[in-house]
Amino acid sequence: MAETLMAASNPDAIVVGSGATGGVAAMALAQAGLRVLVLEAGPELSAKRAFGSEPLNSLKRLANISSGRQRIAANHPGYWKANPELFVDEQRNPYSTPDDRPFLWTRGRQVGGKSLTWGGITLRLSDYELKGASRDGHGQDWPIAHDDLAPWYSQLETLLAVKGQRDGLPQLPDGEFQEPMPLTPAEEHLGRSIRRDLELPLIHSRGFELSKSAQTPWPRSCSQGGALAIALASGRVELRSNSVVSHVLIDRASGRAEGVEAIDRQSGEHFCAKAPLVVLCASTIESLRLLLHSQQQSGLEDVSGRLGQGLMDHISRSCFFSIPDQPAAGSSELSGAGSCFIPNTLESRDFKRGYGLWCGIQRFDPPQLLQRERGSAVGFLIGHGEVLSQSHNQVSLHPERRDAWGIPIAHIDCRWDANEEAMVAHMGQRMEAVVNAAGGQIKPLADLFVMPLIEPLVQGSLALSPGAAPPGYYIHELGGAPMAEREELGVLNRWNQLWRTPNLLVTDGSCWPSAGWQSPTLTEMALTWRACDHAAAALKRGEL
């Protein structure tokens, strides 16, 4: 029998997860006057340990890959520039897929979660994405519109000091921005070229720069540098790390959530935490696993029967290219703010929904001795496109296999369909047209740079493949517990509450009915703030 843990603050709310959404949930609830217990499955690291340093990070990567602890994470380019401690031990945290349908699930279990490896791009969704089903007949509209999220988008952009420019595009709503970082000379050239020849816009990226605040060793793009720090400073929030949540405790008579059962990561001891409000912010697939396990263990009710169905990730395609005879750029960082976008252009196509192209030129040039083309500007284009919600793309619990703490592992069955294949083909054509308009040429990365030390590592990389990488590669997994207008159509209502368990909120990417093409983290944070404000007010009124 699990012991009962009651936080010193006697919590009004439990938040599961401490990443981008968990930090916002804790902040919003604390600012509403609630006492909050945050449970995080991984350890709490200092900033120095979290980011590490070279060459130690590289030595740890080699050891973890050779031992089999991080062979899936190594497929993602971000793994090669981050401390491998920010990625899970895959032997203790396994998952399964069908043999012929791989899914690359990247996870980070530590205080701050994957916000510590987030690239910091912050794009709003528009009603073009939120109401896409009304336009093309696939799936369901979101039960909310951009205007419902706008106040929380604005608060987050102000809080996080997002850089960007107001471009007046209906498919990419403007926000509350600081001055954008300048484009490089080659990016300016590309923008002029595609406006002239292709009638395509090129805009400043919207997001964070790399520099840290003078007041904290944490960047703004991670939870400890933003919302979680504010939450902890309130004095109303208790953070308990190394707490692996197994399932939500449900009162079978009333259907209400009573708290959660969890396991101490180090000792293996089970414990219960009780509170009148539970918020799941564990990340899309982890939250789905928690909800599915709660059905098994506690009788959690999903009237729609759609829990676990409709998993999505953004589909991506990338290329590198060079443009000859460009003026030097000087020092130009590559970051969420230091880059640019060719956004979805809304024209009619032979596939549903849309995609955008992320771009950077002259932002990662090595010394001239390592450049194969002197005087050329080297750039990249990465397309990320909306994947349709399909019921056959789903997360379930493996009937036999367990993780290191005895919890059923996730079984992920997801594949690209004809719509995604048509979109990726269009991405390739557009990339070719964009580069040609600027007088450039698409080339393999090895033809652009001399890479004697890393060439063996990038050869065969999924990031450099000509087609689409497998699902999961872009680390934008979404869906599986969608919001809906009625309980028979989705798992959650418009306030992110389970229909029959209104004191249980799910606010991470699992709540999305459709994916859009934009980077999802800012929208996940806005949904969380909105839902937690609503729940806190209802709890105070005794209506939750």
Coordinates of C-alpha atoms in Angstrom, one line a residue:
M1 CA 0.0 0.0 0.0
A2 CA 1.4 3.4 -1.0
E3 CA 2.1 5.8 1.8
T4 CA 0.3 9.2 1.6
L5 CA 2.5 12.2 1.0
M6 CA 1.1 15.6 2.0
A7 CA 3.3 18.5 1.0
A8 CA 4.4 20.9 3.8
S9 CA 2.1 23.4 2.1
N10 CA -0.9 21.1 2.1
P11 CA -1.4 21.6 -1.7
D12 CA -4.5 22.8 -3.5
A13 CA -3.0 21.5 -6.7
I14 CA -0.6 18.9 -8.0
V15 CA 1.3 19.6 -11.2
V16 CA 2.9 16.6 -12.9
G17 CA 6.0 17.7 -14.9
S18 CA 8.3 20.8 -14.5
G19 CA 9.0 21.6 -18.2
A20 CA 7.6 24.4 -20.3
T21 CA 4.0 23.7 -19.4
G22 CA 4.6 22.5 -15.9
G23 CA 6.4 25.7 -15.0
V24 CA 3.6 27.8 -16.4
A25 CA 1.0 25.7 -14.5
A26 CA 2.8 26.2 -11.2
M27 CA 3.2 29.9 -11.8
A28 CA -0.4 30.5 -12.8
L29 CA -1.8 28.5 -9.9
A30 CA 0.5 30.1 -7.4
Q31 CA -0.3 33.6 -8.7
A32 CA -4.0 32.7 -8.2
G33 CA -3.2 32.1 -4.6
L34 CA -3.1 28.2 -4.6
R35 CA -0.6 26.0 -2.9
V36 CA 1.1 23.8 -5.5
L37 CA 3.1 20.6 -5.4
V38 CA 5.2 20.0 -8.5
L39 CA 6.2 16.4 -9.1
E40 CA 9.1 15.8 -11.5
A41 CA 10.3 12.3 -12.6
G42 CA 13.9 13.3 -12.9
P43 CA 16.6 14.9 -10.8
E44 CA 17.2 18.6 -10.1
L45 CA 20.4 19.7 -11.8
S46 CA 22.4 22.9 -11.3
A47 CA 22.8 25.0 -14.4
K48 CA 26.5 24.1 -14.6
R49 CA 25.7 20.4 -14.6
A50 CA 22.7 20.7 -16.8
F51 CA 24.6 22.3 -19.7
G52 CA 27.9 20.7 -19.1
S53 CA 31.0 21.5 -21.1
E54 CA 33.2 20.1 -23.8
P55 CA 35.0 17.8 -24.2
L56 CA 33.2 16.0 -21.3
N57 CA 29.8 16.2 -23.1
S58 CA 31.3 14.4 -26.1
L59 CA 32.9 11.7 -24.0
K60 CA 29.6 11.1 -22.3
R61 CA 27.8 10.9 -25.6
L62 CA 30.2 8.3 -26.9
A63 CA 29.9 6.2 -23.7
N64 CA 26.1 6.4 -23.7
I65 CA 25.7 5.5 -27.4
S66 CA 28.1 2.6 -27.2
S67 CA 26.4 1.2 -24.2
G68 CA 22.9 1.4 -25.8
R69 CA 21.6 4.0 -23.3
Q70 CA 21.0 6.8 -25.9
R71 CA 21.0 5.3 -29.4
I72 CA 17.6 6.7 -30.3
A73 CA 18.4 10.3 -29.0
A74 CA 21.5 10.2 -31.1
N75 CA 19.4 10.5 -34.3
H76 CA 18.5 14.1 -33.5
P77 CA 21.0 16.9 -34.3
G78 CA 20.2 18.6 -30.9
Y79 CA 21.7 15.7 -29.1
W80 CA 25.1 16.5 -30.5
K81 CA 25.2 20.0 -29.2
A82 CA 23.6 19.4 -25.7
N83 CA 24.7 17.6 -22.5
P84 CA 23.6 14.0 -22.9
E85 CA 22.4 14.1 -19.3
L86 CA 19.4 16.0 -20.6
F87 CA 18.2 12.9 -22.5
V88 CA 16.8 9.8 -20.8
D89 CA 18.5 6.4 -20.3
E90 CA 16.7 4.4 -22.9
Q91 CA 17.3 1.1 -21.2
R92 CA 15.5 2.2 -18.0
N93 CA 12.9 4.2 -20.0
P94 CA 12.0 1.9 -22.9
Y95 CA 9.1 2.1 -25.3
S96 CA 8.0 -0.1 -28.2
T97 CA 6.8 0.3 -31.8
P98 CA 5.9 -2.1 -34.6
D99 CA 9.0 -3.4 -36.3
D100 CA 8.2 -1.7 -39.6
R101 CA 7.0 1.6 -38.2
P102 CA 9.8 3.3 -36.1
F103 CA 9.0 6.4 -33.9
L104 CA 11.9 8.4 -32.6
W105 CA 10.7 9.5 -29.1
T106 CA 13.1 12.0 -27.5
R107 CA 12.7 12.5 -23.8
G108 CA 14.3 14.6 -21.1
R109 CA 13.6 13.6 -17.5
Q110 CA 15.0 16.3 -15.2
V111 CA 13.7 19.5 -13.6
G112 CA 12.9 21.8 -16.6
G113 CA 12.3 18.8 -18.8
K114 CA 12.8 19.3 -22.6
S115 CA 12.7 23.1 -22.1
L116 CA 16.4 22.8 -21.4
T117 CA 16.9 21.6 -25.0
W118 CA 14.2 23.8 -26.6
G119 CA 15.3 25.9 -29.6
G120 CA 13.2 28.9 -28.4
I121 CA 11.0 29.5 -31.5
T122 CA 7.7 31.1 -30.5
L123 CA 5.0 31.2 -33.2
R124 CA 1.3 31.7 -32.6
L125 CA -1.3 29.4 -34.2
S126 CA -3.9 31.2 -36.3
D127 CA -7.6 30.4 -36.9
Y128 CA -6.4 29.0 -40.2
E129 CA -5.0 26.1 -38.2
L130 CA -7.5 26.1 -35.3
K131 CA -10.4 25.9 -37.7
G132 CA -8.9 23.8 -40.4
A133 CA -11.5 21.1 -40.3
S134 CA -14.2 23.6 -41.3
R135 CA -12.2 24.5 -44.4
D136 CA -11.2 21.0 -45.7
G137 CA -13.4 18.6 -43.8
H138 CA -10.7 16.5 -42.1
G139 CA -11.0 15.9 -38.4
Q140 CA -12.4 18.5 -35.9
D141 CA -11.9 22.2 -35.3
W142 CA -10.5 23.2 -32.0
P143 CA -13.2 24.3 -29.5
I144 CA -11.4 27.6 -29.1
A145 CA -10.1 30.3 -31.5
H146 CA -7.0 32.5 -31.6
D147 CA -8.9 35.3 -29.7
D148 CA -9.4 32.9 -26.8
L149 CA -5.6 32.4 -26.5
A150 CA -4.5 35.9 -27.4
P151 CA -4.3 37.3 -23.9
W152 CA -2.1 34.5 -22.7
Y153 CA 0.0 34.6 -25.8
S154 CA 0.7 38.3 -25.1
Q155 CA 1.5 37.7 -21.5
L156 CA 4.0 35.0 -22.4
E157 CA 5.7 37.0 -25.1
T158 CA 6.1 39.9 -22.7
L159 CA 7.3 37.7 -19.9
L160 CA 9.8 35.9 -22.0
A161 CA 11.0 39.0 -24.0
V162 CA 10.3 37.4 -27.4
K163 CA 12.0 39.1 -30.3
G164 CA 10.3 39.4 -33.6
Q165 CA 8.6 41.8 -36.1
R166 CA 4.9 42.5 -36.8
D167 CA 4.4 41.3 -40.3
G168 CA 0.7 41.5 -40.7
L169 CA 0.2 38.0 -42.0
P170 CA -3.2 36.5 -41.4
Q171 CA -1.8 32.9 -41.2
L172 CA 0.8 33.9 -38.5
P173 CA -0.7 36.4 -36.0
D174 CA 1.5 39.1 -34.7
G175 CA 2.4 39.3 -31.0
E176 CA 4.1 41.5 -28.3
F177 CA 7.7 41.6 -29.6
Q178 CA 10.9 43.2 -28.8
E179 CA 13.0 44.5 -31.7
P180 CA 14.0 41.6 -34.0
M181 CA 17.6 40.4 -34.5
P182 CA 18.9 41.6 -37.8
L183 CA 18.9 39.3 -40.8
T184 CA 22.3 38.5 -42.4
P185 CA 23.2 39.9 -45.8
A186 CA 22.5 36.6 -47.5
E187 CA 19.2 36.3 -45.8
E188 CA 18.3 39.8 -47.0
H189 CA 19.3 38.7 -50.5
L190 CA 17.2 35.6 -50.3
G191 CA 14.2 37.6 -49.1
R192 CA 14.4 40.0 -52.0
S193 CA 14.9 37.2 -54.4
I194 CA 11.9 35.1 -53.4
R195 CA 9.6 38.2 -53.1
R196 CA 10.6 39.1 -56.7
D197 CA 10.5 35.7 -58.3
L198 CA 8.1 33.6 -56.2
E199 CA 6.0 36.2 -54.4
L200 CA 6.9 34.5 -51.1
P201 CA 7.4 36.4 -47.8
L202 CA 10.6 36.0 -45.7
I203 CA 10.2 37.2 -42.1
H204 CA 12.3 37.5 -39.0
S205 CA 12.0 34.5 -36.7
R206 CA 10.2 35.0 -33.5
G207 CA 11.7 33.7 -30.3
F208 CA 14.7 33.8 -28.0
E209 CA 18.3 34.8 -28.5
L210 CA 21.1 32.7 -26.9
S211 CA 22.2 35.2 -24.2
K212 CA 21.4 34.5 -20.6
S213 CA 20.0 37.1 -18.1
A214 CA 22.5 38.7 -15.7
Q215 CA 20.2 37.6 -12.8
T216 CA 20.2 33.9 -13.5
P217 CA 22.4 31.2 -15.1
W218 CA 19.4 29.8 -16.9
P219 CA 18.3 31.0 -20.3
R220 CA 14.8 32.4 -20.7
S221 CA 13.9 29.5 -23.0
C222 CA 13.9 27.0 -20.1
S223 CA 11.5 26.6 -17.3
Q224 CA 14.1 27.5 -14.6
G225 CA 14.8 30.8 -16.4
G226 CA 11.1 31.8 -16.6
A227 CA 7.8 30.5 -15.3
L228 CA 9.1 27.9 -12.8
A229 CA 11.5 30.4 -11.3
I230 CA 8.6 32.8 -10.7
A231 CA 6.5 30.0 -9.3
L232 CA 9.1 29.0 -6.8
A233 CA 9.8 32.6 -5.8
S234 CA 6.1 32.9 -4.8
G235 CA 6.6 30.7 -1.7
R236 CA 3.5 28.8 -2.6
V237 CA 5.2 26.1 -4.6
E238 CA 7.0 22.9 -3.5
L239 CA 9.0 21.1 -6.0
R240 CA 9.7 17.4 -5.5
S241 CA 12.1 15.9 -8.0
N242 CA 12.8 12.2 -8.6
S243 CA 9.1 11.4 -8.4
V244 CA 7.9 9.1 -11.1
V245 CA 4.1 9.4 -11.4
S246 CA 2.4 6.1 -12.1
H247 CA -1.3 7.1 -12.5
V248 CA -4.0 9.5 -11.3
L249 CA -6.1 8.4 -8.4
I250 CA -9.8 8.5 -9.2
D251 CA -12.7 8.2 -6.8
R252 CA -14.9 5.6 -8.6
A253 CA -18.1 6.9 -7.1
S254 CA -17.8 10.6 -8.1
G255 CA -15.3 10.3 -10.9
R256 CA -13.2 13.0 -9.4
A257 CA -9.4 13.0 -9.2
E258 CA -8.1 12.7 -5.7
G259 CA -4.4 12.9 -6.4
V260 CA -1.6 10.7 -7.9
E261 CA 0.3 7.6 -7.1
A262 CA 4.1 8.0 -7.7
I263 CA 7.3 6.2 -7.1
D264 CA 10.6 7.5 -5.7
R265 CA 13.0 7.2 -8.6
Q266 CA 16.0 6.3 -6.4
S267 CA 14.5 4.1 -3.7
G268 CA 11.6 2.6 -5.6
E269 CA 9.1 3.3 -2.8
H270 CA 5.5 4.1 -3.8
F271 CA 3.7 7.1 -2.3
C272 CA 0.5 9.0 -2.9
A273 CA 0.0 12.8 -3.1
K274 CA -3.5 14.2 -2.6
A275 CA -5.0 17.5 -3.8
P276 CA -8.4 18.8 -5.1
L277 CA -6.8 19.7 -8.5
V278 CA -4.4 17.7 -10.7
V279 CA -2.7 19.1 -13.8
L280 CA -0.8 16.8 -16.2
C281 CA 2.1 18.5 -18.0
A282 CA 4.3 15.5 -18.4
S283 CA 4.7 15.9 -22.2
T284 CA 2.4 14.4 -24.9
I285 CA 3.2 10.7 -24.8
E286 CA 4.0 10.5 -21.1
S287 CA 0.6 12.2 -20.3
L288 CA -1.2 9.7 -22.6
R289 CA 0.6 6.9 -20.8
L290 CA -0.5 8.3 -17.4
L291 CA -4.1 8.6 -18.6
L292 CA -4.2 5.1 -20.1
H293 CA -2.6 3.6 -16.9
S294 CA -5.2 5.6 -14.8
Q295 CA -7.9 3.9 -16.8
Q296 CA -6.4 0.5 -15.8
Q297 CA -5.7 1.3 -12.2
S298 CA -8.3 3.8 -11.2
G299 CA -11.2 3.5 -13.6
L300 CA -10.7 7.0 -15.3
E301 CA -13.5 7.5 -17.7
D302 CA -13.2 8.6 -21.3
V303 CA -16.6 8.7 -22.9
S304 CA -15.2 9.5 -26.4
G305 CA -13.1 6.3 -26.6
R306 CA -10.5 8.4 -28.3
L307 CA -7.8 8.4 -25.6
G308 CA -4.5 7.6 -27.2
Q309 CA -5.7 8.1 -30.8
G310 CA -4.7 10.8 -33.2
L311 CA -1.0 11.1 -32.4
M312 CA 0.8 13.6 -34.5
D313 CA 4.3 15.0 -35.1
H314 CA 5.4 17.6 -37.6
I315 CA 6.7 16.1 -40.8
S316 CA 10.0 17.7 -41.8
R317 CA 12.4 17.8 -44.7
S318 CA 15.7 19.7 -44.8
C319 CA 18.5 20.7 -47.2
F320 CA 21.8 22.7 -47.1
F321 CA 22.8 25.1 -49.8
S322 CA 25.3 27.8 -50.8
I323 CA 24.9 31.1 -52.5
P324 CA 28.0 32.5 -54.2
D325 CA 29.5 36.0 -53.9
Q326 CA 27.8 37.2 -50.8
P327 CA 29.2 39.9 -48.4
A328 CA 30.5 38.8 -45.1
A329 CA 28.0 38.6 -42.2
G330 CA 30.2 39.1 -39.2
S331 CA 29.0 37.3 -36.0
S332 CA 25.4 36.1 -36.4
E333 CA 24.0 33.6 -33.9
L334 CA 21.7 30.8 -34.9
S335 CA 18.8 30.7 -32.4
G336 CA 15.0 31.0 -32.1
A337 CA 15.4 34.8 -32.7
G338 CA 18.5 34.6 -34.9
S339 CA 17.0 33.0 -38.0
C340 CA 14.1 33.5 -40.4
F341 CA 10.9 31.9 -41.8
I342 CA 9.1 31.5 -45.1
P343 CA 5.7 30.9 -43.5
N344 CA 2.7 28.9 -44.8
T345 CA 1.4 30.8 -47.9
L346 CA -2.2 29.6 -47.9
E347 CA -2.3 28.8 -51.6
S348 CA -4.4 25.9 -52.9
R349 CA -2.5 22.7 -53.2
D350 CA -3.0 18.9 -53.8
F351 CA -2.8 18.2 -50.1
K352 CA -4.6 19.4 -46.9
R353 CA -3.2 22.0 -44.5
G354 CA 0.2 23.6 -44.8
Y355 CA 3.9 24.0 -43.8
G356 CA 6.5 26.6 -43.2
L357 CA 10.2 26.7 -43.9
W358 CA 12.7 27.7 -41.2
C359 CA 15.9 29.2 -42.6
G360 CA 19.3 30.4 -41.6
I361 CA 22.2 31.6 -43.8
Q362 CA 25.7 32.7 -42.6
R363 CA 24.9 31.6 -39.1
F364 CA 27.0 28.5 -38.6
D365 CA 30.1 29.2 -40.9
P366 CA 33.3 27.5 -39.6
P367 CA 36.8 29.0 -40.2
Q368 CA 37.7 29.6 -43.8
L369 CA 40.1 26.7 -43.8
L370 CA 37.1 24.3 -43.3
Q371 CA 35.0 26.0 -46.0
R372 CA 35.1 24.3 -49.4
E373 CA 33.6 27.4 -51.2
R374 CA 35.3 30.6 -50.2
G375 CA 33.1 33.7 -50.4
S376 CA 29.9 31.7 -50.6
A377 CA 27.2 31.9 -47.9
V378 CA 26.0 28.6 -46.6
G379 CA 22.4 28.1 -45.3
F380 CA 19.8 25.6 -44.5
L381 CA 16.1 25.2 -45.1
I382 CA 14.0 23.0 -42.8
G383 CA 10.3 22.4 -43.6
H384 CA 7.9 21.5 -40.9
G385 CA 4.4 20.7 -41.9
E386 CA 1.0 19.9 -40.4
V387 CA 0.3 16.1 -40.0
L388 CA -3.4 15.2 -40.1
S389 CA -4.9 13.5 -37.0
Q390 CA -5.6 9.9 -37.8
S391 CA -7.1 7.4 -35.4
H392 CA -4.7 4.7 -36.5
N393 CA -1.7 6.8 -35.2
Q394 CA -1.9 6.0 -31.6
V395 CA -0.4 5.3 -28.2
S396 CA -1.3 2.3 -26.1
L397 CA 0.1 0.4 -23.2
H398 CA 2.3 -2.6 -23.9
P399 CA 0.5 -5.6 -22.4
E400 CA 3.7 -7.1 -20.9
R401 CA 6.7 -4.8 -20.8
R402 CA 7.5 -2.4 -18.0
D403 CA 10.0 0.3 -17.3
A404 CA 12.5 0.4 -14.5
W405 CA 9.8 1.4 -12.0
G406 CA 7.3 -1.3 -13.0
I407 CA 5.0 1.0 -15.1
P408 CA 3.7 -0.3 -18.4
I409 CA 5.7 1.2 -21.3
A410 CA 4.1 3.1 -24.2
H411 CA 3.6 1.3 -27.4
I412 CA 3.6 3.9 -30.3
D413 CA 2.1 3.0 -33.7
C414 CA 2.4 6.0 -36.1
R415 CA 3.1 6.3 -39.8
W416 CA 3.1 9.0 -42.5
D417 CA 0.2 8.8 -45.0
A418 CA -0.4 10.0 -48.5
N419 CA -1.2 13.6 -47.5
E420 CA 2.2 13.9 -45.7
E421 CA 4.0 12.3 -48.6
A422 CA 2.5 14.9 -51.0
M423 CA 3.4 17.7 -48.6
V424 CA 7.0 16.5 -48.4
A425 CA 7.3 16.3 -52.1
H426 CA 6.0 19.9 -52.4
M427 CA 8.5 21.0 -49.7
G428 CA 11.3 19.7 -51.9
Q429 CA 10.1 21.5 -54.9
R430 CA 9.7 24.7 -53.0
M431 CA 13.2 24.5 -51.4
E432 CA 14.6 24.0 -54.9
A433 CA 12.7 27.1 -56.2
V434 CA 13.7 29.2 -53.2
V435 CA 17.4 28.4 -53.5
N436 CA 17.4 28.8 -57.3
A437 CA 15.8 32.3 -57.0
A438 CA 18.7 33.4 -54.9
G439 CA 21.2 32.0 -57.4
G440 CA 22.2 29.2 -55.0
Q441 CA 22.6 25.5 -55.2
I442 CA 21.5 22.7 -52.9
K443 CA 24.4 20.5 -51.9
P444 CA 25.3 17.8 -49.3
L445 CA 26.8 19.3 -46.2
A446 CA 30.0 17.4 -46.8
D447 CA 30.4 19.2 -50.1
L448 CA 30.2 22.6 -48.3
F449 CA 32.4 22.0 -45.3
V450 CA 35.5 20.0 -44.5
M451 CA 34.5 17.8 -41.6
P452 CA 37.2 15.3 -40.8
L453 CA 36.1 14.6 -37.3
I454 CA 32.3 14.6 -37.6
E455 CA 31.8 13.5 -41.2
P456 CA 31.5 9.8 -40.1
L457 CA 28.8 10.8 -37.6
V458 CA 26.6 12.8 -40.0
Q459 CA 26.8 10.3 -42.9
G460 CA 23.5 8.6 -43.0
S461 CA 22.0 11.0 -40.5
L462 CA 18.2 11.3 -40.6
A463 CA 18.6 15.1 -40.5
L464 CA 20.4 15.0 -43.9
S465 CA 18.3 12.4 -45.7
P466 CA 16.5 13.6 -48.8
G467 CA 13.0 12.6 -47.8
A468 CA 11.1 12.7 -44.5
A469 CA 12.5 11.4 -41.3
P470 CA 10.3 8.9 -39.3
P471 CA 7.6 10.3 -37.0
G472 CA 8.9 11.6 -33.7
Y473 CA 12.1 13.0 -35.2
Y474 CA 11.0 16.6 -35.0
I475 CA 10.1 16.3 -31.3
H476 CA 6.8 18.0 -31.8
E477 CA 4.5 15.1 -30.8
L478 CA 0.9 16.2 -30.3
G479 CA -2.6 14.8 -29.8
G480 CA -4.1 11.7 -28.3
A481 CA -6.3 13.4 -25.7
P482 CA -7.9 16.1 -27.9
M483 CA -10.1 19.0 -26.7
A484 CA -13.6 19.0 -28.3
E485 CA -17.0 20.7 -28.2
R486 CA -18.8 17.6 -26.9
E487 CA -17.7 14.7 -24.7
E488 CA -18.4 12.1 -27.4
L489 CA -15.9 13.9 -29.8
G490 CA -12.9 14.3 -27.6
V491 CA -11.2 13.6 -24.2
L492 CA -11.2 17.2 -22.9
N493 CA -13.5 20.2 -22.9
R494 CA -12.5 23.7 -24.1
W495 CA -10.9 24.4 -20.7
N496 CA -8.6 21.3 -20.8
Q497 CA -10.7 19.4 -18.3
L498 CA -11.6 15.7 -18.6
W499 CA -15.3 15.7 -19.3
R500 CA -16.2 13.3 -16.4
T501 CA -13.3 14.4 -14.2
P502 CA -13.3 18.2 -14.3
N503 CA -10.7 18.6 -11.6
L504 CA -8.1 16.8 -13.8
L505 CA -6.5 19.1 -16.5
V506 CA -4.3 18.0 -19.4
T507 CA -2.5 21.0 -20.9
D508 CA 0.6 19.7 -22.8
G509 CA 0.7 18.8 -26.4
S510 CA -1.6 15.8 -25.9
C511 CA -4.7 18.1 -25.8
W512 CA -4.3 19.2 -29.5
P513 CA -7.1 18.2 -31.9
S514 CA -4.8 19.2 -34.9
A515 CA -1.2 20.1 -35.2
G516 CA -0.8 23.3 -37.3
W517 CA 2.7 23.7 -38.7
Q518 CA 4.1 26.1 -36.1
S519 CA 6.5 25.2 -33.3
P520 CA 4.0 24.2 -30.5
T521 CA 5.7 25.2 -27.2
L522 CA 4.3 28.7 -26.9
T523 CA 0.8 27.5 -27.7
E524 CA 1.1 24.7 -25.1
M525 CA 2.2 27.3 -22.5
A526 CA -0.7 29.6 -23.4
L527 CA -3.2 26.8 -23.2
T528 CA -1.8 25.9 -19.8
W529 CA -2.0 29.4 -18.4
R530 CA -5.6 29.8 -19.6
A531 CA -6.7 26.5 -18.3
C532 CA -5.1 26.9 -14.9
D533 CA -6.5 30.5 -14.4
H534 CA -10.0 29.1 -15.2
A535 CA -9.6 26.1 -12.8
A536 CA -8.1 28.1 -10.0
A537 CA -11.1 30.5 -10.1
A538 CA -13.6 27.6 -10.2
L539 CA -11.8 25.9 -7.3
K540 CA -12.0 29.1 -5.2
R541 CA -15.7 29.4 -5.9
G542 CA -16.2 25.8 -4.9
E543 CA -17.4 24.9 -8.4
L544 CA -14.6 22.5 -9.5

